[in-house]
XYZ file of C-alpha atoms in Angstrom:
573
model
C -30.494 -3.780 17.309
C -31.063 -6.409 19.846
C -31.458 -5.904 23.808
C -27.937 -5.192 25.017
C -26.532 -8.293 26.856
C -24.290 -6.731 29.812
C -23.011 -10.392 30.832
C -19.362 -9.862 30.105
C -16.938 -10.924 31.707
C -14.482 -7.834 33.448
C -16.346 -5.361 31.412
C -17.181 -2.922 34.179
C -19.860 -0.213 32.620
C -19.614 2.364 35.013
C -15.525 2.844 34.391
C -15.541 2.669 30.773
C -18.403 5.081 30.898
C -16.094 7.791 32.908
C -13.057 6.445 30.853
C -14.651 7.497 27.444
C -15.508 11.014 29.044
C -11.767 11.493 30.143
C -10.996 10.969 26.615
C -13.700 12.885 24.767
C -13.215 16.057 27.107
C -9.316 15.578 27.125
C -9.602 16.187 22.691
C -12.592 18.775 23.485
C -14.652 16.928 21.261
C -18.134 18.177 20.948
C -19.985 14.190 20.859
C -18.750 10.728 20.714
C -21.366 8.034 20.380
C -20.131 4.305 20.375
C -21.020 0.710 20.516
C -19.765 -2.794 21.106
C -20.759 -5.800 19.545
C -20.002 -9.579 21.261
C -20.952 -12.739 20.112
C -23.074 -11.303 17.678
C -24.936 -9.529 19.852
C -25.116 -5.988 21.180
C -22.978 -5.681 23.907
C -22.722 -2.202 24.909
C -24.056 1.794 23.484
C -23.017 5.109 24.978
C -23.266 8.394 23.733
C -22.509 11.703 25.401
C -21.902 15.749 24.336
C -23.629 17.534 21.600
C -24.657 16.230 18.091
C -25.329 19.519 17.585
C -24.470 22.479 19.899
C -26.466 25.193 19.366
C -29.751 22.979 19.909
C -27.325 21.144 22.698
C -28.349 17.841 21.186
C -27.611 14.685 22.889
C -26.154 12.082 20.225
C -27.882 8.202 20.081
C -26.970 5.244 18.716
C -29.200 6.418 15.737
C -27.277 9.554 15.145
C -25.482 9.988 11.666
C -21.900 11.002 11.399
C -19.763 10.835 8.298
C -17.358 7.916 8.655
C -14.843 9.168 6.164
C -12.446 6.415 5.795
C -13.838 3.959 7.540
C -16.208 4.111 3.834
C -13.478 2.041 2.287
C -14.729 -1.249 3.566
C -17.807 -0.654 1.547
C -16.149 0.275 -1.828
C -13.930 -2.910 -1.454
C -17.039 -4.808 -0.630
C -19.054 -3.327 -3.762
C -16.118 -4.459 -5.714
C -16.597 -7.728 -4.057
C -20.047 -8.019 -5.172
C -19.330 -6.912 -8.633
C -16.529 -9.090 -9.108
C -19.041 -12.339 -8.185
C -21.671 -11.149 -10.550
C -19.047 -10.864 -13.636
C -18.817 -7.031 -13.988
C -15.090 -7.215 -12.275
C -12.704 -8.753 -11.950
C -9.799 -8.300 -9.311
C -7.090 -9.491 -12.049
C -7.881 -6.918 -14.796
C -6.095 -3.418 -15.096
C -8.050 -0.713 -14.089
C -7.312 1.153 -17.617
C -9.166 -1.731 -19.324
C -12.366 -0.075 -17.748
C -11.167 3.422 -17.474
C -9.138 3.784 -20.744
C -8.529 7.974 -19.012
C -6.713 6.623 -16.840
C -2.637 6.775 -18.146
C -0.524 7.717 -14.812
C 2.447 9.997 -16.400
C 4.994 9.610 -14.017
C 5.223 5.807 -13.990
C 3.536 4.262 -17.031
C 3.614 0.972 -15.193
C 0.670 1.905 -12.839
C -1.697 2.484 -15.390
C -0.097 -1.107 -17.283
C -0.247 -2.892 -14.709
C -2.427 -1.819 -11.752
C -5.199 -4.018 -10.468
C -8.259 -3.021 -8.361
C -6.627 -4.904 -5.836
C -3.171 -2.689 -6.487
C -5.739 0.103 -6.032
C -7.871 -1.102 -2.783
C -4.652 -2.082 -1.243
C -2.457 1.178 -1.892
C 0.598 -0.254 -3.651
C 0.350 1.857 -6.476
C 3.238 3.866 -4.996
C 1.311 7.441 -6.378
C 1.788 9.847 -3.668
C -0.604 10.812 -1.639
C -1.083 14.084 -2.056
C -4.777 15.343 -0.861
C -3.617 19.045 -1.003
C -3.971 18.931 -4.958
C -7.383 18.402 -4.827
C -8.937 19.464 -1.363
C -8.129 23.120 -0.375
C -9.272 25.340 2.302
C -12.155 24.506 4.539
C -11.798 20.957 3.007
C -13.580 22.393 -0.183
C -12.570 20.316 -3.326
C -11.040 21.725 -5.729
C -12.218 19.944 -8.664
C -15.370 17.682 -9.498
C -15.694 13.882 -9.221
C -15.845 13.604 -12.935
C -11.524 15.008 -12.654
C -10.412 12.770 -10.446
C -9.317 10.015 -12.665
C -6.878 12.286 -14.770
C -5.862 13.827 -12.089
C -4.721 10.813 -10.409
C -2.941 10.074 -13.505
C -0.975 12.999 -12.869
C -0.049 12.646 -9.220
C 3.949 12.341 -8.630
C 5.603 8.917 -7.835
C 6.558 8.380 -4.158
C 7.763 5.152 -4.551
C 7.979 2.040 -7.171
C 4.779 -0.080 -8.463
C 3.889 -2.622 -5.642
C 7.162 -2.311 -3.241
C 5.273 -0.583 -0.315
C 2.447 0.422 1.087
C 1.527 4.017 0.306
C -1.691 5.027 1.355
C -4.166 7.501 -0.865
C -7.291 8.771 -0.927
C -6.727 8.753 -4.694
C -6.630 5.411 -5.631
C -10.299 4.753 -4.235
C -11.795 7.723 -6.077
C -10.366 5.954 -9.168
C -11.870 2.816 -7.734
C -15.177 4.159 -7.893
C -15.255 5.896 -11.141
C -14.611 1.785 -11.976
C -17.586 0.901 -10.127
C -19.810 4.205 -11.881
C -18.500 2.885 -14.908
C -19.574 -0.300 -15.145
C -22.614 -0.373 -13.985
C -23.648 2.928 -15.641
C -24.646 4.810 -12.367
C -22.779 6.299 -9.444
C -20.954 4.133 -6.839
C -22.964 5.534 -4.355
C -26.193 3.990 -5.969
C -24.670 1.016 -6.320
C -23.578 1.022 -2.736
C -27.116 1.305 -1.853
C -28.812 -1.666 -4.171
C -25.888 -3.867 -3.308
C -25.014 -3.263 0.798
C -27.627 -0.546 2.521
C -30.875 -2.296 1.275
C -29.980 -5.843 1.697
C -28.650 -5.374 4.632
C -31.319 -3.376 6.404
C -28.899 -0.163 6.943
C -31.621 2.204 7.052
C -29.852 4.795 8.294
C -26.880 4.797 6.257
C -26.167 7.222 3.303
C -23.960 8.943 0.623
C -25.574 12.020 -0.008
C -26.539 14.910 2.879
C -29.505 15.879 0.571
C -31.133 12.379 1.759
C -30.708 12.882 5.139
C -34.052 11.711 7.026
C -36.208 14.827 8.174
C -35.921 14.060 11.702
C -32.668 16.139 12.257
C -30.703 13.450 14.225
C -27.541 14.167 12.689
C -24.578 15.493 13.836
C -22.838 18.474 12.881
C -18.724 18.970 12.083
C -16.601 21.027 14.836
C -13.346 22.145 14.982
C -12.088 22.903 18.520
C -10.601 26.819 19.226
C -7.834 27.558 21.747
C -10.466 28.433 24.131
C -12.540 25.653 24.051
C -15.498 26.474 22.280
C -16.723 24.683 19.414
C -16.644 26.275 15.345
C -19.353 24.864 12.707
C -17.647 23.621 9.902
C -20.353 22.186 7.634
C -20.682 18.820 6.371
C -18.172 17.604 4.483
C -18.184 17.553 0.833
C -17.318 14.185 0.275
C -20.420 12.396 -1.047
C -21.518 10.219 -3.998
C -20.606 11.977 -7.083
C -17.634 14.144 -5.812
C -13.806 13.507 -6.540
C -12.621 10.475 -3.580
C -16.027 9.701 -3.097
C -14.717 6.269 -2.787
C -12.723 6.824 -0.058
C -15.112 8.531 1.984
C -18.884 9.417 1.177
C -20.744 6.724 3.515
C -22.612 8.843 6.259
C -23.748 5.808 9.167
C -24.842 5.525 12.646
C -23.528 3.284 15.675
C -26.484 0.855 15.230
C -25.579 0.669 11.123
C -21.560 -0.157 11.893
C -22.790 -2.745 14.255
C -25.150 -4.238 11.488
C -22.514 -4.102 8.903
C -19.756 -5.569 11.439
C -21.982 -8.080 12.118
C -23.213 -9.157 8.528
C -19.253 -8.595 7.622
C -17.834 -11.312 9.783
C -20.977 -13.280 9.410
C -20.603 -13.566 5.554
C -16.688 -14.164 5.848
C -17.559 -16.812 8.265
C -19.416 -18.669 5.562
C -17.274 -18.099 2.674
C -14.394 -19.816 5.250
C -16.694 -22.993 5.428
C -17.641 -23.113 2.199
C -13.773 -22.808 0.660
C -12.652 -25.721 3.136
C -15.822 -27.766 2.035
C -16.825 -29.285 -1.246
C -20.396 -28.731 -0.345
C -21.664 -25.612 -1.893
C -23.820 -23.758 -0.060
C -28.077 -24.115 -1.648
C -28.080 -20.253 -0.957
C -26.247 -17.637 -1.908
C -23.628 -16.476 0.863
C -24.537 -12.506 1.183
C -21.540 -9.620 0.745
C -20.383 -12.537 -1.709
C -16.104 -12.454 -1.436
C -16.056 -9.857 1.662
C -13.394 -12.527 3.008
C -11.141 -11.737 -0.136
C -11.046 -8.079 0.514
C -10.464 -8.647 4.643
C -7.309 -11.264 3.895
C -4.038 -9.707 3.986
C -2.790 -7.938 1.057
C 0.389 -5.365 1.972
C 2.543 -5.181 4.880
C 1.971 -1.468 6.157
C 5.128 -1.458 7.717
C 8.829 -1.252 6.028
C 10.052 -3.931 8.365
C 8.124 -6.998 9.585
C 10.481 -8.360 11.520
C 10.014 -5.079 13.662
C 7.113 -6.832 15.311
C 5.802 -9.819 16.185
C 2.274 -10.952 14.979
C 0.702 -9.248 11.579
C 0.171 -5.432 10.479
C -1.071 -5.690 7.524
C -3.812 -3.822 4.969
C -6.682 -6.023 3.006
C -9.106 -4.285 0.887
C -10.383 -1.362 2.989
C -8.762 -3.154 5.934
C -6.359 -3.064 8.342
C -5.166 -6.476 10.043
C -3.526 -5.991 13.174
C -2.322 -8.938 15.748
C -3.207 -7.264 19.126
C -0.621 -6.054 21.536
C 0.468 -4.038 18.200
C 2.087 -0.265 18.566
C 0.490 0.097 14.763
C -3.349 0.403 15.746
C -4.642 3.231 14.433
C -1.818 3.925 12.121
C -3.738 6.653 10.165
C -5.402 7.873 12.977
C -4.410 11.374 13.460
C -2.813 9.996 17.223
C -0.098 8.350 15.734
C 1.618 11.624 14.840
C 1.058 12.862 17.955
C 2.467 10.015 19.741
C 5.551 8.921 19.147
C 5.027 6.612 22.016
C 1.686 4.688 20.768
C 0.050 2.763 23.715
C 0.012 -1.145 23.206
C -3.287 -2.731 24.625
C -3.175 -6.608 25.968
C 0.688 -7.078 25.885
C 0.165 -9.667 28.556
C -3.237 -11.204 26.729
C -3.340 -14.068 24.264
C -3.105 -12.358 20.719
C -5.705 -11.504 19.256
C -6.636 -10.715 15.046
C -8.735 -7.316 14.929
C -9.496 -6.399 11.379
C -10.151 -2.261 12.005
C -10.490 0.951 9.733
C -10.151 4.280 11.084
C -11.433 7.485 9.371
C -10.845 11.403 9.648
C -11.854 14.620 7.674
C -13.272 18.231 8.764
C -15.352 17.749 11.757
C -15.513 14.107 12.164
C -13.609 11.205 13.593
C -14.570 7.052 13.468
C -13.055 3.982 14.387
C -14.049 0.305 13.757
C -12.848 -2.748 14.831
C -14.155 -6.019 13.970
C -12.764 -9.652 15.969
C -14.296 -12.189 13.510
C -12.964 -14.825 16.361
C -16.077 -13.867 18.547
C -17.872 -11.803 15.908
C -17.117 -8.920 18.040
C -17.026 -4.993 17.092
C -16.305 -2.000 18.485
C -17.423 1.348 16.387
C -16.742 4.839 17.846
C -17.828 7.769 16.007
C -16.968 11.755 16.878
C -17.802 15.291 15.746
C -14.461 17.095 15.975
C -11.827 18.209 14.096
C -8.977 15.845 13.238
C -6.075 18.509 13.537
C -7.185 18.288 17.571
C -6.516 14.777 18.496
C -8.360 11.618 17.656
C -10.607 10.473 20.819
C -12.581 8.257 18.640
C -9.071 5.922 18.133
C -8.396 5.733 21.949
C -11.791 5.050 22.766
C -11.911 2.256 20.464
C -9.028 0.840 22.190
C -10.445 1.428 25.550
C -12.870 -0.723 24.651
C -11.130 -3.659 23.258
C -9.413 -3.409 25.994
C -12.052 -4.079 28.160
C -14.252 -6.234 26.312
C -11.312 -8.872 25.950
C -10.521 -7.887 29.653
C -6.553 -7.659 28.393
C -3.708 -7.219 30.472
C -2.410 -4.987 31.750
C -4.907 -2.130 31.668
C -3.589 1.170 29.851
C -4.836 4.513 31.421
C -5.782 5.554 27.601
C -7.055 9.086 28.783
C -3.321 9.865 29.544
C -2.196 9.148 26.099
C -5.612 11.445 25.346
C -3.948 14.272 27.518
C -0.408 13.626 26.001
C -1.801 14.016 22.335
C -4.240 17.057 22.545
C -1.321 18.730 24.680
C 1.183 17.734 21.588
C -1.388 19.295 18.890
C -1.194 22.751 20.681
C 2.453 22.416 20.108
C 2.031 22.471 16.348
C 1.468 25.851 15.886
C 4.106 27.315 18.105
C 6.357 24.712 16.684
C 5.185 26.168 12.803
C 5.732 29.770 13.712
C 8.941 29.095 14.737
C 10.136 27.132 11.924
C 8.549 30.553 9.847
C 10.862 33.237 11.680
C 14.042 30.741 11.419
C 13.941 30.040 7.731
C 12.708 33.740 7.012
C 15.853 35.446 5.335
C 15.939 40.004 6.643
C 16.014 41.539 3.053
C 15.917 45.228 2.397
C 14.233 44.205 -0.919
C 11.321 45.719 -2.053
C 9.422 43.820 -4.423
C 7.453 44.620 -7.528
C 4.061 43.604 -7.449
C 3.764 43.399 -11.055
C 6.160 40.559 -10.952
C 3.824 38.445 -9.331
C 0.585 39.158 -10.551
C -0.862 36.824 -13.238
C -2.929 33.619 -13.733
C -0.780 30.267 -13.323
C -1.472 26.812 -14.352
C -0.883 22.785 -13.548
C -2.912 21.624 -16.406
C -2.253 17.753 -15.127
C -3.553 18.350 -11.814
C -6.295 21.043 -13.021
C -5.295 23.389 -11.132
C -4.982 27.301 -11.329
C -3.852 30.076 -9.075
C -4.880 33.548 -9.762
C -2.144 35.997 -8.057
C -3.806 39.923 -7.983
C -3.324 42.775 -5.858
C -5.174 42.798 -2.962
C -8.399 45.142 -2.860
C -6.879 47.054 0.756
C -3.361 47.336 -0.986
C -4.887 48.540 -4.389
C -7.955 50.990 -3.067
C -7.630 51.882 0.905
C -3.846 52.646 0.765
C -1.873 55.644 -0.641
C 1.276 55.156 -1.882
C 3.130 56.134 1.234
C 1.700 53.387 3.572
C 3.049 49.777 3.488
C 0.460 47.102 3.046
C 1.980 44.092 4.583
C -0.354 41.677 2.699
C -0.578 43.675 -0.723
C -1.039 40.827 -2.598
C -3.812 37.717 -2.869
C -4.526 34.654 -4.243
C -7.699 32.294 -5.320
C -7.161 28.448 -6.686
C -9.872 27.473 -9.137
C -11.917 30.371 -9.329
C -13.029 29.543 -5.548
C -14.493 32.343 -3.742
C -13.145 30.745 -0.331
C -9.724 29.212 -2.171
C -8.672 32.973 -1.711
C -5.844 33.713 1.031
C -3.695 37.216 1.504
C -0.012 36.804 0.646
C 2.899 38.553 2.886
C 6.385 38.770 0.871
C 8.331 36.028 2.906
C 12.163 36.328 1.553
C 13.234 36.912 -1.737
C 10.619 35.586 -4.690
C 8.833 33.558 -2.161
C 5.515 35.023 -0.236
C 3.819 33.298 2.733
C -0.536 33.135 3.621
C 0.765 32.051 7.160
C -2.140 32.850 9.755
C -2.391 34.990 12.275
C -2.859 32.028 14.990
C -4.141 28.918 15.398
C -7.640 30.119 15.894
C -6.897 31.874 12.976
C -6.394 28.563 11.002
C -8.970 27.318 12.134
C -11.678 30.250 10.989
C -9.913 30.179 7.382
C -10.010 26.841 7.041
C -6.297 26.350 6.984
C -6.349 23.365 10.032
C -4.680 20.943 7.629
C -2.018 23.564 6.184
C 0.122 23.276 9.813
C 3.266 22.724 7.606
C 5.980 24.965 6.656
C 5.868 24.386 3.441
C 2.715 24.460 2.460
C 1.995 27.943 3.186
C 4.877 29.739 1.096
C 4.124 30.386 -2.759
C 7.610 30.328 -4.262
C 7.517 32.445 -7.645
C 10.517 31.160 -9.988
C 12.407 33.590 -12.385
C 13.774 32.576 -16.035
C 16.918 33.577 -17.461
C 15.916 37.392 -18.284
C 14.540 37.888 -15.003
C 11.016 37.513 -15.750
C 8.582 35.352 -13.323
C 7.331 32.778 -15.382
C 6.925 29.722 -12.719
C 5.049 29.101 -9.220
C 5.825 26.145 -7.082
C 3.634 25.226 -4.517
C 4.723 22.018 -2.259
C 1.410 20.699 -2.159
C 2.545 17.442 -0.952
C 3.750 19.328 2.356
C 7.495 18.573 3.112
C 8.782 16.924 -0.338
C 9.401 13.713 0.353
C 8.555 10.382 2.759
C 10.693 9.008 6.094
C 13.480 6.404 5.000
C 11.426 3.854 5.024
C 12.307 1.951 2.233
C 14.979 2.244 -0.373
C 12.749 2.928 -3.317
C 10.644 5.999 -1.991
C 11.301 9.389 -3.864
C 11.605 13.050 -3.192
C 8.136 14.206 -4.317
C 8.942 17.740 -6.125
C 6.520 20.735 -5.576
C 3.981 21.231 -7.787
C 5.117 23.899 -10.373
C 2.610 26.043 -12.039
C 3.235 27.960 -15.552
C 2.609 31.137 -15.770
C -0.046 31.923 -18.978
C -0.619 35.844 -18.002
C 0.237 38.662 -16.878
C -3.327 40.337 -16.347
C -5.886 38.129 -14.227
């Protein structure tokens, strides 16, 4: 990038600097690296912790972190790019390129559905991540399932009446984009974004990571501080929701892209409100389409003044707005969001947030002053977010809004509300956990059951302890086990819960964290409840993958989403 202009006006350096380390030590996260962008030029970089922390590491502006959702912008964008060269079009439904894809549970998707239905999450398929991406956020099934899979996902709510948002949908998307242009979305990505644009340091595949080891490695966060490797996430080009997450990037790349973004959709503007035509072809050709509003992402507008809206890979916010970061893992924490600049002149930022195992990001773009913020993090998302309240931190500053929010307090008030979570779990587990004297059969239990829509299979079987290091005298609490999908670490050790219903609960948080099980902190979705038929005879498992069965009352039209029932095809595994 360019020399960094530090001519702002009420940016002090030297605060935000301790501000962002408040933040990043209040989450425990092991990194953060970040950058600002003003005016089109570089603004501001700071990184701090480890990249890596067994070679203690210190992140730059060149180090590479998986973005995760903050990829979405560049599937939309590919779309974009497509749709201008005649490959796509944003009017067509998907099924007229993928014929596979026939959604089961409301015909009308797969009728009707758009790639702009699909980019903007008004399908109303639920979102329900657990059916595909299991412990130690290992998928369950290959890139090449995703699209009948996603065919098979349960309704939440009707065909274009809210905004629903799904990881789904943009895998489908780019199983489009593979198809069409006969290779994968990620090598279209590539030809059509990295390369032109000079992103040198941006990728879709870990295999073609550069050899000089500035990358940063994932982290969960244990009750004690210290970090835990968790490997690089298996989202990449090629694997199921690789369109919703397989771009790997740096803090100088997001400023690049931000930059060329609002650059391009700058252009387009001028060129749509003049009869001139540009001699040149505009680059990221219809970017502006996918960064115009599309779906309100809130059941009530009239809640809130100003826009909160979704594009295509998107988010449109009018700042002061309680909705920023609305899928950052924050806004569960904090039922009390803070609002940045309620005494500023409002202000359009057109953000993305992303999180999966080990890594956090935030982006926010101001096409106003071609201004970006980008904040990127290696630590778990079932912590905290620091990356989202950083970001803020720095709008905050850059636009010197009023009245200043103490952001590392809402940092403290978050991380303290994750350690609740498990306390809060284990006690729902001993109040819903019924005293029986019954002793149960193991036999009953023990067999191979199927979801053939979802392509799933659980393989119940007597655990190894119960079955060789016991004698029949001793109890084995956890006598029995079970594996999804033939996945050496799918496999968990059951406990008989209450009745037909057995639980894989962990032992503690840390626990959780070791097994993988950081995104399984609900109630529900650690009970396997085995279903009898009318002679007594198991012949059903349901398994409430979507993790509570249904959605907040937010609109009229959402559904209970039913747990995912599996048939039982044997006896003998």
């Amino acid at each position: 990038m360019d020399a960094i202009n530090t001519e702002i006006k009420g940016f002090d350096w030297e605060s935000v600097r301790a501000q962002i380390g408040r933040i990043r030590q209040a989450f425990g996260a092991s990194s953060v690296a970040c950058g600002v962008l003003h005016r089109g030029k570089p603004a501001f970089h700071h990184a701090e912790g480890f990249a890596d922390v067994r070679t203690q590491r210190v992140p730059d502006a060149d180090t590479i972190y998986p973005i995760a959702s903050c990829s979405k912008a560049f599937t939309s964008a590919t779309c974009a790019i497509l749709v201008d060269e005649g490959l796509l079009s944003w009017d067509r439904p998907v099924s007229s390129y993928l014929p596979e894809f026939q959604t089961v549970h409301n015909a009308e998707v797969s009728q009707r559905a758009t790639l702009v239905d699909l980019c903007s999450h008004s399908t109303g398929l639920a979102p329900m991540d657990h059916a595909i991406i299991g412990f130690h956020d290992e998928y369950l099934n290959d890139g090449v399932d995703q699209v009948k899979i996603s065919s098979n996902l349960p309704v939440l709510c009707d065909f274009r009446t809210a905004f629903v948002y799904n990881n789904f949908t943009y895998g489908v998307v780019g199983e489009v984009i593979s198809r069409v242009c006969n290779k994968s979305i990620g090598s279209v990505m590539a030809d059509k974004i990295f390369e032109p644009l000079g992103l040198l340091r941006t990728y879709v595949r870990t295999a073609d990571y550069p050899p000089d080891g500035n990358v940063a490695k994932g982290y969960s966060v244990l009750d004690d501080g210290s970090f835990l490797a968790v490997g690089d996430p298996e989202i990449q080009d090629g694997s199921a929701h690789a369109g919703a997450g397989l771009v790997r990037s740096t803090v100088n790349d997001m400023l690049r892209w931000a930059k060329a973004v609002m650059q391009a959709e700058k252009q387009q503007e001028l060129v749509t409100s003049s009869q001139d035509m540009p001699v040149k072809k505009p680059p990221l050709p219809g970017v502006a389409f996918t960064r115009s509003e599309q779906r309100c992402i809130i059941s009530d507008p009239t809640e809130a003044e100003g826009e909160n809206s979704y594009g295509l890979g998107w988010f449109r916010h009018t700042i002061p707005s309680q909705w920023l970061g609305s899928i950052s893992p924050n806004f569960m924490l904090l039922p009390d969001p803070p609002v940045i600049g309620q005494h500023s002149p409002e202000r359009l930022a057109i953000s993305h947030y992303g999180a999966m195992g080990g890594f956090l990001s935030a982006l926010y773009t101001f096409p106003e002053t071609c201004s970006a913020v980008v904040v990127l993090a290696n630590s778990s998302p079932s912590r905290g977010d620091p990356t989202d309240l950083i970001a803020q931190s720095l709008c905050q500053e850059l636009f010197d809004m009023k009245p200043r929010v103490p952001l590392e307090l809402f940092a403290l008030r978050a991380a303290e509300t994750s350690r609740l979570i498990w306390p809060a779990l284990v006690h729902s587990w001993v109040l819903a956990r019924e005293k029986t004297d019954m002793v149960p059969v193991l036999t009953d239990y023990i067999g191979t059951y199927r979801n053939s829509g979802l392509q799933l299979r659980i393989d119940v079987f007597e655990s190894q302890r119960s079955s060789k290091c016991l004698g029949r005298q001793q109890h084995d609490p956890e006598p029995l086990s079970f594996t999804v999908n033939s996945h050496a670490r799918q496999t968990a050790k059951l406990k008989h819960y209450q009745l037909d219903v057995w639980t894989f609960l962990p032992n503690s948080r840390d626990d959780a964290s070791r097994k993988g099980m950081e995104l399984y902190m609900a109630l529900p979705l650690v009970l396997l409840s085995f279903v009898r038929d009318k002679t007594g005879q198991v012949r059903w498992l349901d398994w409430d993958l979507y993790g509570g069965g249904g959605q907040p009352e937010l609109h009229d039209v959402y559904y209970i989403v039913d747990p995912v029932r599996f048939e039982r095809v044997s006896s003998l595994v």
